[in-house]
Amino acid sequence: MARTAFITGITGQDGSYLAELLLAKGYIVYGLIRRSSTFNTDRIDHLYQDPHVKDYRLRLVYGDMQDGSCLTRLLHEIKPDEIYNLAAQSHVKVSFDTAEHTGDVGALGVTRILEAMRTACPKARFYQASSSEMFGSAPAPQNEATPFAPRSPYAIAKLYGHHLVANYREAWGLFACSGILFNHESPRRGGTFVTRKISHAVAAIKAGKQDRLFLGNLDAKRDWGFAPEYVEGMWRMLQADKPGDYVLATGETHTVREFVEHAFGCVGLDWTKYVEHDPRYLRPTEVDLLLGDPGKAKRELGWQCQVKFADLVKIMVEADVRGLKDGLREFEVRERHFK
Ligand code: NAP
Ligand code: F7E
């Protein structure tokens, strides 16, 4: 019989790649979506047209991480084998402006879904989308044993969720895993995260549609990987014999400035002519250096990333260049990438 998965955050970057992966493996996939005044399913719309997704195996249900009774009802009805909790207000800078909301969704949301699982489907397997942001100012390289030092309301909300997963594992015997994922990007990355903001601007500048790119801190260092590979790691965590916590990362770190240089280099432009500093993009507290050690995931899950920094930049810039050249709208760039 086909296995059933429940994904929160299915309309986001990772949710869309994970839905694709699970559908390709034959799962029935339920995705939680929020009501919105405009369409918000553009990252997954192509899956309805995919001839391989037969028998309506992708099923979208309304709900919200702030609505615990709805989550409980849904898990009672669906009784999934696997639950992937990817929903969050995931923008670090925005979390300083919406600290309470970020904590409600990102921290208490985890309580709500774990409580729902505990009563509705305690034998299910649970994945929590934790983040390298929890390491904050901790010295690099960071792994599962590194003490956390979060630097934003977002990171603190994620740390609550991370600890809660361990508690529900110990207290209630749930199969619950926490994936501590370092930054992972793609042509489906939201346009306000720095990599996609850069790749899109490079394409627009090359096409003569934009003349400058305003950025904040260029010195921050990140361990950037390719999102489709990271959702494979999430799935592997839930196939393991025992639940645990795993870092997924490339093991390389680069500055935002290097990303900018490479991205402009992809289209033969000198970045210094186009990039300007804008203090509005600085954060009250910054995470200066993230560099992950994915050794445990390699040893125990056989997971290892293939796409490294230079290839990632190229993939993202080329997708945006093609998208603008062909006059594609945002969701069409993403769909084209899928094909
Ligand atoms: P994303 O593109 O921002 O997607 C976030 C998803 O959460 C969207 O589907 C969004 O729905 C949904 N969501 C937000 N608030 C919700 C609520 N109250 N109820 C239900 N759904 C809600 O994020 P992502 O990059 O795919 O990341 C997936 C998860 O991994 C997030 O939890 C993120 O914090 C975490 N993470 C990401 C990275 C990374 O580098 N990408 C690294 C570590 C951890 P709408 O479309 O309706 O807004
Ligand atoms: O910033 C700097 C900024 O917003 C990266 C989320 O997925 O990964 C992501 O969080 C760096 C920061 O991602 C701009 O100050 C400079 O140092 O792309 P970002 P993030 O904050 O690392 C983690 C792992 C998550 O879990 C999060 O959900 O880039 N930066 N100039 C800028 N950042 C933005 N957004 N915009 C700028 O103009």
PDB file of N, CA, C and O in Angstrom, residues 132-143 146-147 149 151 182-183 217-224 251-256 258 285-293:
ATOM      1  N   SER A 132      20.541  25.945  11.004  1.00  0.00           N
ATOM      2  CA  SER A 132      21.894  26.329  11.426  1.00  0.00           C
ATOM      3  C   SER A 132      21.889  27.687  12.121  1.00  0.00           C
ATOM      4  O   SER A 132      22.851  28.009  12.831  1.00  0.00           O
ATOM      5  N   GLU A 133      20.824  28.475  11.925  1.00  0.00           N
ATOM      6  CA  GLU A 133      20.742  29.759  12.636  1.00  0.00           C
ATOM      7  C   GLU A 133      20.788  29.554  14.152  1.00  0.00           C
ATOM      8  O   GLU A 133      21.163  30.458  14.891  1.00  0.00           O
ATOM      9  N   MET A 134      20.422  28.365  14.616  1.00  0.00           N
ATOM     10  CA  MET A 134      20.455  28.082  16.062  1.00  0.00           C
ATOM     11  C   MET A 134      21.889  28.166  16.598  1.00  0.00           C
ATOM     12  O   MET A 134      22.104  28.424  17.764  1.00  0.00           O
ATOM     13  N   PHE A 135      22.879  27.954  15.722  1.00  0.00           N
ATOM     14  CA  PHE A 135      24.281  28.030  16.168  1.00  0.00           C
ATOM     15  C   PHE A 135      24.698  29.483  16.396  1.00  0.00           C
ATOM     16  O   PHE A 135      25.570  29.757  17.217  1.00  0.00           O
ATOM     17  N   GLY A 136      24.124  30.399  15.623  1.00  0.00           N
ATOM     18  CA  GLY A 136      24.369  31.826  15.837  1.00  0.00           C
ATOM     19  C   GLY A 136      25.831  32.181  15.899  1.00  0.00           C
ATOM     20  O   GLY A 136      26.557  32.079  14.913  1.00  0.00           O
ATOM     21  N   SER A 137      26.289  32.562  17.087  1.00  0.00           N
ATOM     22  CA  SER A 137      27.684  32.986  17.231  1.00  0.00           C
ATOM     23  C   SER A 137      28.602  31.854  17.706  1.00  0.00           C
ATOM     24  O   SER A 137      29.751  32.107  18.094  1.00  0.00           O
ATOM     25  N   ALA A 138      28.134  30.624  17.665  1.00  0.00           N
ATOM     26  CA  ALA A 138      28.994  29.502  18.098  1.00  0.00           C
ATOM     27  C   ALA A 138      30.159  29.323  17.123  1.00  0.00           C
ATOM     28  O   ALA A 138      30.006  29.516  15.916  1.00  0.00           O
ATOM     29  N   PRO A 139      31.339  28.949  17.635  1.00  0.00           N
ATOM     30  CA  PRO A 139      32.504  28.808  16.751  1.00  0.00           C
ATOM     31  C   PRO A 139      32.323  27.705  15.707  1.00  0.00           C
ATOM     32  O   PRO A 139      31.681  26.692  15.971  1.00  0.00           O
ATOM     33  N   ALA A 140      32.895  27.926  14.520  1.00  0.00           N
ATOM     34  CA  ALA A 140      32.803  26.960  13.412  1.00  0.00           C
ATOM     35  C   ALA A 140      34.006  26.011  13.452  1.00  0.00           C
ATOM     36  O   ALA A 140      35.038  26.357  14.003  1.00  0.00           O
ATOM     37  N   PRO A 141      33.904  24.807  12.843  1.00  0.00           N
ATOM     38  CA  PRO A 141      32.714  24.257  12.199  1.00  0.00           C
ATOM     39  C   PRO A 141      31.698  23.785  13.232  1.00  0.00           C
ATOM     40  O   PRO A 141      32.055  23.374  14.340  1.00  0.00           O
ATOM     41  N   GLN A 142      30.411  23.836  12.831  1.00  0.00           N
ATOM     42  CA  GLN A 142      29.338  23.477  13.762  1.00  0.00           C
ATOM     43  C   GLN A 142      28.773  22.103  13.415  1.00  0.00           C
ATOM     44  O   GLN A 142      28.549  21.793  12.241  1.00  0.00           O
ATOM     45  N   ASN A 143      28.577  21.283  14.447  1.00  0.00           N
ATOM     46  CA  ASN A 143      27.941  19.981  14.240  1.00  0.00           C
ATOM     47  C   ASN A 143      26.907  19.732  15.344  1.00  0.00           C
ATOM     48  O   ASN A 143      26.604  20.631  16.125  1.00  0.00           O
ATOM     49  N   THR A 146      27.739  20.923  18.886  1.00  0.00           N
ATOM     50  CA  THR A 146      28.107  22.324  19.126  1.00  0.00           C
ATOM     51  C   THR A 146      27.032  23.020  19.981  1.00  0.00           C
ATOM     52  O   THR A 146      25.842  22.916  19.667  1.00  0.00           O
ATOM     53  N   PRO A 147      27.443  23.723  21.038  1.00  0.00           N
ATOM     54  CA  PRO A 147      26.447  24.443  21.858  1.00  0.00           C
ATOM     55  C   PRO A 147      25.802  25.576  21.046  1.00  0.00           C
ATOM     56  O   PRO A 147      26.474  26.244  20.280  1.00  0.00           O
ATOM     57  N   ALA A 149      23.942  29.159  20.167  1.00  0.00           N
ATOM     58  CA  ALA A 149      24.052  30.559  20.611  1.00  0.00           C
ATOM     59  C   ALA A 149      23.232  31.432  19.655  1.00  0.00           C
ATOM     60  O   ALA A 149      23.782  32.222  18.889  1.00  0.00           O
ATOM     61  N   ARG A 151      20.867  34.111  17.597  1.00  0.00           N
ATOM     62  CA  ARG A 151      21.018  35.568  17.508  1.00  0.00           C
ATOM     63  C   ARG A 151      19.793  36.294  16.942  1.00  0.00           C
ATOM     64  O   ARG A 151      19.915  37.451  16.520  1.00  0.00           O
ATOM     65  N   PHE A 182      21.813  23.703   7.133  1.00  0.00           N
ATOM     66  CA  PHE A 182      22.476  24.954   6.771  1.00  0.00           C
ATOM     67  C   PHE A 182      21.776  25.496   5.518  1.00  0.00           C
ATOM     68  O   PHE A 182      20.992  24.788   4.884  1.00  0.00           O
ATOM     69  N   ASN A 183      22.080  26.754   5.181  1.00  0.00           N
ATOM     70  CA  ASN A 183      21.369  27.418   4.072  1.00  0.00           C
ATOM     71  C   ASN A 183      21.364  26.541   2.827  1.00  0.00           C
ATOM     72  O   ASN A 183      22.398  26.028   2.418  1.00  0.00           O
ATOM     73  N   ASN A 217      25.020  43.489   4.629  1.00  0.00           N
ATOM     74  CA  ASN A 217      26.331  42.999   5.057  1.00  0.00           C
ATOM     75  C   ASN A 217      26.932  42.001   4.058  1.00  0.00           C
ATOM     76  O   ASN A 217      26.430  40.890   3.909  1.00  0.00           O
ATOM     77  N   LEU A 218      28.022  42.384   3.421  1.00  0.00           N
ATOM     78  CA  LEU A 218      28.654  41.496   2.428  1.00  0.00           C
ATOM     79  C   LEU A 218      29.676  40.556   3.068  1.00  0.00           C
ATOM     80  O   LEU A 218      30.195  39.654   2.410  1.00  0.00           O
ATOM     81  N   ASP A 219      29.992  40.781   4.352  1.00  0.00           N
ATOM     82  CA  ASP A 219      31.046  39.992   5.003  1.00  0.00           C
ATOM     83  C   ASP A 219      30.532  38.707   5.644  1.00  0.00           C
ATOM     84  O   ASP A 219      31.337  37.842   6.017  1.00  0.00           O
ATOM     85  N   ALA A 220      29.203  38.593   5.807  1.00  0.00           N
ATOM     86  CA  ALA A 220      28.662  37.386   6.454  1.00  0.00           C
ATOM     87  C   ALA A 220      29.037  36.160   5.626  1.00  0.00           C
ATOM     88  O   ALA A 220      29.060  36.211   4.387  1.00  0.00           O
ATOM     89  N   LYS A 221      29.341  35.054   6.335  1.00  0.00           N
ATOM     90  CA  LYS A 221      29.725  33.813   5.646  1.00  0.00           C
ATOM     91  C   LYS A 221      28.655  32.753   5.867  1.00  0.00           C
ATOM     92  O   LYS A 221      28.183  32.562   6.992  1.00  0.00           O
ATOM     93  N   ARG A 222      28.314  32.069   4.771  1.00  0.00           N
ATOM     94  CA  ARG A 222      27.288  31.031   4.849  1.00  0.00           C
ATOM     95  C   ARG A 222      27.760  29.768   4.144  1.00  0.00           C
ATOM     96  O   ARG A 222      28.549  29.813   3.198  1.00  0.00           O
ATOM     97  N   ASP A 223      27.206  28.638   4.609  1.00  0.00           N
ATOM     98  CA  ASP A 223      27.449  27.323   4.016  1.00  0.00           C
ATOM     99  C   ASP A 223      26.220  27.026   3.150  1.00  0.00           C
ATOM    100  O   ASP A 223      25.205  26.566   3.644  1.00  0.00           O
ATOM    101  N   TRP A 224      26.338  27.363   1.851  1.00  0.00           N
ATOM    102  CA  TRP A 224      25.175  27.292   0.946  1.00  0.00           C
ATOM    103  C   TRP A 224      25.166  26.004   0.133  1.00  0.00           C
ATOM    104  O   TRP A 224      26.112  25.738  -0.625  1.00  0.00           O
ATOM    105  N   GLY A 251      29.924  21.780   4.083  1.00  0.00           N
ATOM    106  CA  GLY A 251      31.269  21.764   4.652  1.00  0.00           C
ATOM    107  C   GLY A 251      32.169  22.836   4.036  1.00  0.00           C
ATOM    108  O   GLY A 251      33.390  22.802   4.203  1.00  0.00           O
ATOM    109  N   GLU A 252      31.558  23.795   3.317  1.00  0.00           N
ATOM    110  CA  GLU A 252      32.316  24.932   2.751  1.00  0.00           C
ATOM    111  C   GLU A 252      31.619  26.209   3.180  1.00  0.00           C
ATOM    112  O   GLU A 252      30.396  26.224   3.301  1.00  0.00           O
ATOM    113  N   THR A 253      32.379  27.278   3.350  1.00  0.00           N
ATOM    114  CA  THR A 253      31.716  28.554   3.650  1.00  0.00           C
ATOM    115  C   THR A 253      32.231  29.650   2.721  1.00  0.00           C
ATOM    116  O   THR A 253      33.402  29.627   2.305  1.00  0.00           O
ATOM    117  N   HIS A 254      31.330  30.576   2.385  1.00  0.00           N
ATOM    118  CA  HIS A 254      31.681  31.675   1.475  1.00  0.00           C
ATOM    119  C   HIS A 254      30.985  32.939   1.936  1.00  0.00           C
ATOM    120  O   HIS A 254      29.887  32.885   2.501  1.00  0.00           O
ATOM    121  N   THR A 255      31.604  34.088   1.638  1.00  0.00           N
ATOM    122  CA  THR A 255      30.960  35.361   2.014  1.00  0.00           C
ATOM    123  C   THR A 255      29.873  35.710   1.001  1.00  0.00           C
ATOM    124  O   THR A 255      29.874  35.225  -0.141  1.00  0.00           O
ATOM    125  N   VAL A 256      28.990  36.612   1.451  1.00  0.00           N
ATOM    126  CA  VAL A 256      27.979  37.149   0.523  1.00  0.00           C
ATOM    127  C   VAL A 256      28.701  37.830  -0.645  1.00  0.00           C
ATOM    128  O   VAL A 256      28.304  37.719  -1.806  1.00  0.00           O
ATOM    129  N   GLU A 258      31.505  37.010  -2.045  1.00  0.00           N
ATOM    130  CA  GLU A 258      31.923  35.987  -3.031  1.00  0.00           C
ATOM    131  C   GLU A 258      30.747  35.554  -3.904  1.00  0.00           C
ATOM    132  O   GLU A 258      30.903  35.305  -5.094  1.00  0.00           O
ATOM    133  N   THR A 285      21.245  42.023  15.127  1.00  0.00           N
ATOM    134  CA  THR A 285      22.334  41.123  15.502  1.00  0.00           C
ATOM    135  C   THR A 285      22.543  40.176  14.329  1.00  0.00           C
ATOM    136  O   THR A 285      21.587  39.604  13.809  1.00  0.00           O
ATOM    137  N   GLU A 286      23.784  40.034  13.907  1.00  0.00           N
ATOM    138  CA  GLU A 286      24.118  39.247  12.706  1.00  0.00           C
ATOM    139  C   GLU A 286      24.758  37.920  13.107  1.00  0.00           C
ATOM    140  O   GLU A 286      25.389  37.806  14.172  1.00  0.00           O
ATOM    141  N   VAL A 287      24.588  36.927  12.262  1.00  0.00           N
ATOM    142  CA  VAL A 287      25.330  35.665  12.377  1.00  0.00           C
ATOM    143  C   VAL A 287      26.480  35.780  11.382  1.00  0.00           C
ATOM    144  O   VAL A 287      26.268  35.818  10.172  1.00  0.00           O
ATOM    145  N   ASP A 288      27.711  35.856  11.906  1.00  0.00           N
ATOM    146  CA  ASP A 288      28.850  36.166  11.032  1.00  0.00           C
ATOM    147  C   ASP A 288      29.350  34.972  10.237  1.00  0.00           C
ATOM    148  O   ASP A 288      29.761  35.121   9.089  1.00  0.00           O
ATOM    149  N   LEU A 289      29.353  33.782  10.868  1.00  0.00           N
ATOM    150  CA  LEU A 289      30.022  32.651  10.212  1.00  0.00           C
ATOM    151  C   LEU A 289      29.291  31.342  10.462  1.00  0.00           C
ATOM    152  O   LEU A 289      29.176  30.888  11.610  1.00  0.00           O
ATOM    153  N   LEU A 290      28.800  30.739   9.392  1.00  0.00           N
ATOM    154  CA  LEU A 290      28.212  29.400   9.490  1.00  0.00           C
ATOM    155  C   LEU A 290      28.995  28.466   8.580  1.00  0.00           C
ATOM    156  O   LEU A 290      29.235  28.773   7.404  1.00  0.00           O
ATOM    157  N   LEU A 291      29.393  27.354   9.141  1.00  0.00           N
ATOM    158  CA  LEU A 291      30.149  26.331   8.394  1.00  0.00           C
ATOM    159  C   LEU A 291      29.807  24.991   9.043  1.00  0.00           C
ATOM    160  O   LEU A 291      30.172  24.742  10.191  1.00  0.00           O
ATOM    161  N   GLY A 292      29.096  24.147   8.296  1.00  0.00           N
ATOM    162  CA  GLY A 292      28.610  22.910   8.891  1.00  0.00           C
ATOM    163  C   GLY A 292      29.549  21.733   8.698  1.00  0.00           C
ATOM    164  O   GLY A 292      30.296  21.664   7.728  1.00  0.00           O
ATOM    165  N   ASP A 293      29.451  20.808   9.653  1.00  0.00           N
ATOM    166  CA  ASP A 293      30.183  19.542   9.548  1.00  0.00           C
ATOM    167  C   ASP A 293      29.121  18.438   9.391  1.00  0.00           C
ATOM    168  O   ASP A 293      28.499  18.023  10.370  1.00  0.00           O
TER     169      ASP A 293
END
